[in-house]
Amino acid sequence: MKWVYPEFLFALLVLVIPILIHLFHFRKYKTIYFSSIAFVKSVEQQQKNPRKIKHLLILFARILAFTCLVIAFAQPYFPTSDTNKKDIRLIGVYIDNSFSMSRIGGQGELLAQAKELAGSIVDKAPRNTQYVLFTNELSGNEKQTLTKVKFVDQVAKVNYSPIYRSQEEILSYWNQWVEDAQKEGNIKSNPALVYISDFQKNNAIYSNKKFKYIPSVSPLLLVPQNTGNLYIDTIWFETPIQKLGSAQTLSIRVVNTGKEAIESAVVSVQIGKLKRDLFAELPSNGSDTVQLNYFNQEAGIAQGKIAINDKQMTRDDAFFFNYEVKKSSSVLIINGEDAVENVGIVFGLDDFYQIKEVSTNQASQENLEAVDLVVLNGLNQIPSNLSTELTAYHQEQGALLLIPGTNVSPGGWNALLNKLNLPTISGTQTVGLGIQKLNIKDPFFQGIFEGKPENISLPAVAKAYRLLSNSKTLSSNLINYQNGTPFFVKGTGKNNAYLFSTSLKPEFSTFTSNQLFSTLLLHAGNLSQRQNPSYLIIGSDGSYPINVNASSENPVHLKYGQIDYIPVIFTKNKRSYLSIQGLEAIRILEAGNYSISQDGKQSGILSTNYNRLESQTSESTGDEIKKSFEQAGIHVNTLSDGSHWNSASLLEIGENYDTWVWFVFFAGIFVLCEMALLIFYKK
């Protein structure tokens, strides 16, 4: 048997006092007048032996009661660890330090309460106990075992983290830690695990994965006073066209996870010099989308910030973004054997477009750099090298407008169309080619027609190529023939790609002389402006194109306020990208608009935001928490709601701490025995 607090055993010395009192107890004599002393002597002899027995029994009861009480305070236990391990006990403690733990609970912020609870656990454990403290970071630094002093010090350093971790990730980390420790011979048995969190539903386990090295867990549920949250979920533009002087609509979705509706939540929007306040009507557990209509009045990069005022989680109350308002857009026209000059003439009508025309054999990777739209004008053959370059260009946000010639080679064309996930060419057709239907509900036609188009003049088509879709096709028919086959197709993949099924030569159609021709070409050009992502998610996204000097020895810097971060730079298809993935970015970066600079020169803006998964506050109930652990094959010892964090010492972190309860029980039994002797024991 060993003791948690052996110093309490010195209190047993106090037992000497009642023993001495019993041994040197002097009776007080009282004079009683009797006619004969013989009567008194007889009475005394009759009561002497029972009285001695009564006093001894009372003394033993008192001694035993006090002894049991002292032993209970010393907290005895029977060690279960291997003797070669010197009876060192190990406890794993997980502290959820996500943003949802910044909410206010009964004892202040939930994270502060969690740290108090974790710190109080050391008061319960033996002095030679070691600890493993881990948070949502799950880094290599958190794999080390800690003494009591170092554990308390590390708990004090725990701070909020934007990292989102599921319950399965946390348990997988601890399960792997225990497995590795056992293989290395550092521990013999499975250590205890204390899991401190607010247990959001979106973190619960939904798979059937079992954790062999986690037989049990002691979960500690921290409950906020207000379970609701108000946050900006996402933003988007109604049209991708960002031209100088163009009209734009910014849509903002605001979410309310609370049980009470909010009639007029103020949404503050700032885009450059423009500042506006919008009002959102938010139902309980619902959302609202507010819109800002404005004009792009200045060219260049526009920086934006949207903010709301929420008293709960504050780190999701702001949303940062940026976009570029362009003065011009570049168009590269690759002319083939059956090219028509009308294509170049149409784009030349608008000063916004900077046009460059080349032949098929002049097209190269250098020509494709920084081009917004590439037009294949009347090509019959598409060489394999050009197909490869166009595919790489399209994957890097480049837009393509494909116009076939009069005698196309299906092999080269279909090789490119398959890579672009567009319908392939399968012969020609001459029947049922009257243009019948425009899919005006498609976003492509947004802003082209005022109201519903009626009596619109449509081109006549005498000959066209039949386009066939397959299982890999990702496209939408914008204009169809009477026979149901497509005339104009738009790819629905990540980047823009457009395909006409007919040549522009007069023997094929009168399309070039129709007003729809210039309308479709110019609108495709407007929608093909290259835009960098409006924002990235810290720790998750890592593909932001930048213009940097690859030969420079100086690194790229991201600067915002006091933050100066050097991101990871990589090259893909001869273009440079930066990444903000990984733990280092999460530790350093905050949500904001960062300047991208190299050699002291600014080359762009990067907007960053936190992951919104933590914003979806919805706590699991006690039964749901137990079920989630049991589904993973883990027994739940005791589930505490953490409402009285001073009771952390009552957590069931092992069988070694149950013995003291029995000594308290027997101390009470002996006290009752003493009382019974005093009351009922008679001569």
PDB file of C-alpha atoms in Angstrom, residues 78-191:
ATOM      1  CA  PHE A  78      -2.551  -0.119  -4.081  1.00  0.00           C
ATOM      2  CA  PRO A  79      -0.203   0.524  -7.025  1.00  0.00           C
ATOM      3  CA  THR A  80      -1.081  -1.317 -10.226  1.00  0.00           C
ATOM      4  CA  SER A  81       1.933  -0.325 -12.309  1.00  0.00           C
ATOM      5  CA  ASP A  82       4.970  -2.498 -12.820  1.00  0.00           C
ATOM      6  CA  THR A  83       7.472  -2.326  -9.976  1.00  0.00           C
ATOM      7  CA  ASN A  84      10.247  -1.756 -12.539  1.00  0.00           C
ATOM      8  CA  LYS A  85       8.502   1.488 -13.479  1.00  0.00           C
ATOM      9  CA  LYS A  86       8.784   2.741  -9.895  1.00  0.00           C
ATOM     10  CA  ASP A  87       5.004   3.089  -9.656  1.00  0.00           C
ATOM     11  CA  ILE A  88       4.976   6.177 -11.870  1.00  0.00           C
ATOM     12  CA  ARG A  89       1.439   6.982 -12.961  1.00  0.00           C
ATOM     13  CA  LEU A  90       0.605   8.722 -16.244  1.00  0.00           C
ATOM     14  CA  ILE A  91      -2.417  10.926 -16.987  1.00  0.00           C
ATOM     15  CA  GLY A  92      -3.300  12.392 -20.370  1.00  0.00           C
ATOM     16  CA  VAL A  93      -5.166  15.716 -20.351  1.00  0.00           C
ATOM     17  CA  TYR A  94      -6.738  17.205 -23.470  1.00  0.00           C
ATOM     18  CA  ILE A  95      -7.778  20.882 -23.369  1.00  0.00           C
ATOM     19  CA  ASP A  96      -9.995  22.111 -26.178  1.00  0.00           C
ATOM     20  CA  ASN A  97      -8.555  25.529 -27.067  1.00  0.00           C
ATOM     21  CA  SER A  98     -10.693  26.245 -30.118  1.00  0.00           C
ATOM     22  CA  PHE A  99     -12.435  29.582 -30.623  1.00  0.00           C
ATOM     23  CA  SER A 100     -15.720  28.238 -29.281  1.00  0.00           C
ATOM     24  CA  MET A 101     -14.037  28.006 -25.864  1.00  0.00           C
ATOM     25  CA  SER A 102     -13.866  31.812 -25.750  1.00  0.00           C
ATOM     26  CA  ARG A 103     -17.536  31.944 -24.787  1.00  0.00           C
ATOM     27  CA  ILE A 104     -18.514  32.891 -21.254  1.00  0.00           C
ATOM     28  CA  GLY A 105     -19.431  30.168 -18.778  1.00  0.00           C
ATOM     29  CA  GLY A 106     -20.349  30.179 -15.126  1.00  0.00           C
ATOM     30  CA  GLN A 107     -16.735  30.800 -14.065  1.00  0.00           C
ATOM     31  CA  GLY A 108     -15.670  33.149 -16.875  1.00  0.00           C
ATOM     32  CA  GLU A 109     -14.328  32.172 -20.303  1.00  0.00           C
ATOM     33  CA  LEU A 110     -14.530  28.445 -20.945  1.00  0.00           C
ATOM     34  CA  LEU A 111     -10.829  28.140 -21.782  1.00  0.00           C
ATOM     35  CA  ALA A 112      -9.850  29.809 -18.498  1.00  0.00           C
ATOM     36  CA  GLN A 113     -12.177  27.410 -16.693  1.00  0.00           C
ATOM     37  CA  ALA A 114     -10.646  24.462 -18.551  1.00  0.00           C
ATOM     38  CA  LYS A 115      -7.157  25.537 -17.499  1.00  0.00           C
ATOM     39  CA  GLU A 116      -8.273  25.806 -13.864  1.00  0.00           C
ATOM     40  CA  LEU A 117      -9.720  22.314 -14.044  1.00  0.00           C
ATOM     41  CA  ALA A 118      -6.590  20.884 -15.626  1.00  0.00           C
ATOM     42  CA  GLY A 119      -4.407  22.544 -13.019  1.00  0.00           C
ATOM     43  CA  SER A 120      -6.518  21.186 -10.156  1.00  0.00           C
ATOM     44  CA  ILE A 121      -6.006  17.599 -11.340  1.00  0.00           C
ATOM     45  CA  VAL A 122      -2.423  17.643 -10.064  1.00  0.00           C
ATOM     46  CA  ASP A 123      -3.748  18.197  -6.541  1.00  0.00           C
ATOM     47  CA  LYS A 124      -5.431  14.817  -6.766  1.00  0.00           C
ATOM     48  CA  ALA A 125      -2.646  12.764  -8.253  1.00  0.00           C
ATOM     49  CA  PRO A 126       0.409  11.359  -6.436  1.00  0.00           C
ATOM     50  CA  ARG A 127       3.580  13.390  -6.470  1.00  0.00           C
ATOM     51  CA  ASN A 128       5.394  11.061  -8.850  1.00  0.00           C
ATOM     52  CA  THR A 129       2.584  11.228 -11.417  1.00  0.00           C
ATOM     53  CA  GLN A 130       3.548  12.324 -14.922  1.00  0.00           C
ATOM     54  CA  TYR A 131       1.293  14.063 -17.426  1.00  0.00           C
ATOM     55  CA  VAL A 132       0.805  14.499 -21.135  1.00  0.00           C
ATOM     56  CA  LEU A 133      -0.890  17.775 -22.095  1.00  0.00           C
ATOM     57  CA  PHE A 134      -2.210  18.183 -25.633  1.00  0.00           C
ATOM     58  CA  THR A 135      -4.480  20.685 -27.367  1.00  0.00           C
ATOM     59  CA  ASN A 136      -5.866  21.199 -30.862  1.00  0.00           C
ATOM     60  CA  GLU A 137      -2.351  21.811 -32.087  1.00  0.00           C
ATOM     61  CA  LEU A 138      -1.405  18.101 -31.769  1.00  0.00           C
ATOM     62  CA  SER A 139       2.219  18.933 -32.512  1.00  0.00           C
ATOM     63  CA  GLY A 140       5.339  16.974 -31.708  1.00  0.00           C
ATOM     64  CA  ASN A 141       6.040  19.272 -28.779  1.00  0.00           C
ATOM     65  CA  GLU A 142       2.916  17.977 -27.049  1.00  0.00           C
ATOM     66  CA  LYS A 143       4.139  14.359 -27.053  1.00  0.00           C
ATOM     67  CA  GLN A 144       6.522  14.786 -24.131  1.00  0.00           C
ATOM     68  CA  THR A 145       5.688  13.691 -20.594  1.00  0.00           C
ATOM     69  CA  LEU A 146       5.614  16.410 -17.953  1.00  0.00           C
ATOM     70  CA  THR A 147       6.196  16.591 -14.237  1.00  0.00           C
ATOM     71  CA  LYS A 148       3.683  18.329 -11.991  1.00  0.00           C
ATOM     72  CA  VAL A 149       5.526  21.659 -12.112  1.00  0.00           C
ATOM     73  CA  LYS A 150       6.032  21.607 -15.889  1.00  0.00           C
ATOM     74  CA  PHE A 151       2.444  20.504 -16.443  1.00  0.00           C
ATOM     75  CA  VAL A 152       1.069  23.447 -14.464  1.00  0.00           C
ATOM     76  CA  ASP A 153       3.406  25.772 -16.356  1.00  0.00           C
ATOM     77  CA  GLN A 154       2.329  24.423 -19.754  1.00  0.00           C
ATOM     78  CA  VAL A 155      -1.362  24.654 -18.834  1.00  0.00           C
ATOM     79  CA  ALA A 156      -0.908  28.350 -18.047  1.00  0.00           C
ATOM     80  CA  LYS A 157       0.550  28.882 -21.549  1.00  0.00           C
ATOM     81  CA  VAL A 158      -2.402  27.345 -23.430  1.00  0.00           C
ATOM     82  CA  ASN A 159      -4.054  29.946 -25.645  1.00  0.00           C
ATOM     83  CA  TYR A 160      -6.747  30.012 -28.310  1.00  0.00           C
ATOM     84  CA  SER A 161      -6.069  28.339 -31.626  1.00  0.00           C
ATOM     85  CA  PRO A 162      -7.954  28.598 -34.949  1.00  0.00           C
ATOM     86  CA  ILE A 163      -7.254  24.912 -35.615  1.00  0.00           C
ATOM     87  CA  TYR A 164     -10.387  22.828 -36.038  1.00  0.00           C
ATOM     88  CA  ARG A 165     -10.103  19.265 -34.701  1.00  0.00           C
ATOM     89  CA  SER A 166     -12.727  16.568 -34.650  1.00  0.00           C
ATOM     90  CA  GLN A 167     -13.152  14.267 -31.681  1.00  0.00           C
ATOM     91  CA  GLU A 168     -11.867  11.424 -33.826  1.00  0.00           C
ATOM     92  CA  GLU A 169      -8.629  13.306 -34.563  1.00  0.00           C
ATOM     93  CA  ILE A 170      -8.047  13.955 -30.863  1.00  0.00           C
ATOM     94  CA  LEU A 171      -8.601  10.333 -29.882  1.00  0.00           C
ATOM     95  CA  SER A 172      -6.520   9.046 -32.791  1.00  0.00           C
ATOM     96  CA  TYR A 173      -3.630  11.220 -31.633  1.00  0.00           C
ATOM     97  CA  TRP A 174      -3.828   9.933 -28.048  1.00  0.00           C
ATOM     98  CA  ASN A 175      -4.348   6.329 -29.148  1.00  0.00           C
ATOM     99  CA  GLN A 176      -1.205   6.521 -31.297  1.00  0.00           C
ATOM    100  CA  TRP A 177       0.752   8.142 -28.465  1.00  0.00           C
ATOM    101  CA  VAL A 178      -0.118   5.338 -26.049  1.00  0.00           C
ATOM    102  CA  GLU A 179       0.628   2.660 -28.648  1.00  0.00           C
ATOM    103  CA  ASP A 180       4.057   4.118 -29.421  1.00  0.00           C
ATOM    104  CA  ALA A 181       4.872   4.528 -25.716  1.00  0.00           C
ATOM    105  CA  GLN A 182       4.013   0.901 -25.022  1.00  0.00           C
ATOM    106  CA  LYS A 183       6.076  -0.348 -27.957  1.00  0.00           C
ATOM    107  CA  GLU A 184       9.057   1.644 -26.693  1.00  0.00           C
ATOM    108  CA  GLY A 185       8.573   0.204 -23.197  1.00  0.00           C
ATOM    109  CA  ASN A 186       7.949   3.571 -21.548  1.00  0.00           C
ATOM    110  CA  ILE A 187       4.602   2.500 -20.059  1.00  0.00           C
ATOM    111  CA  LYS A 188       3.005  -0.854 -19.312  1.00  0.00           C
ATOM    112  CA  SER A 189      -0.686  -0.045 -18.941  1.00  0.00           C
ATOM    113  CA  ASN A 190      -3.084   2.338 -20.659  1.00  0.00           C
ATOM    114  CA  PRO A 191      -2.924   5.731 -18.905  1.00  0.00           C
TER     115      PRO A 191
END
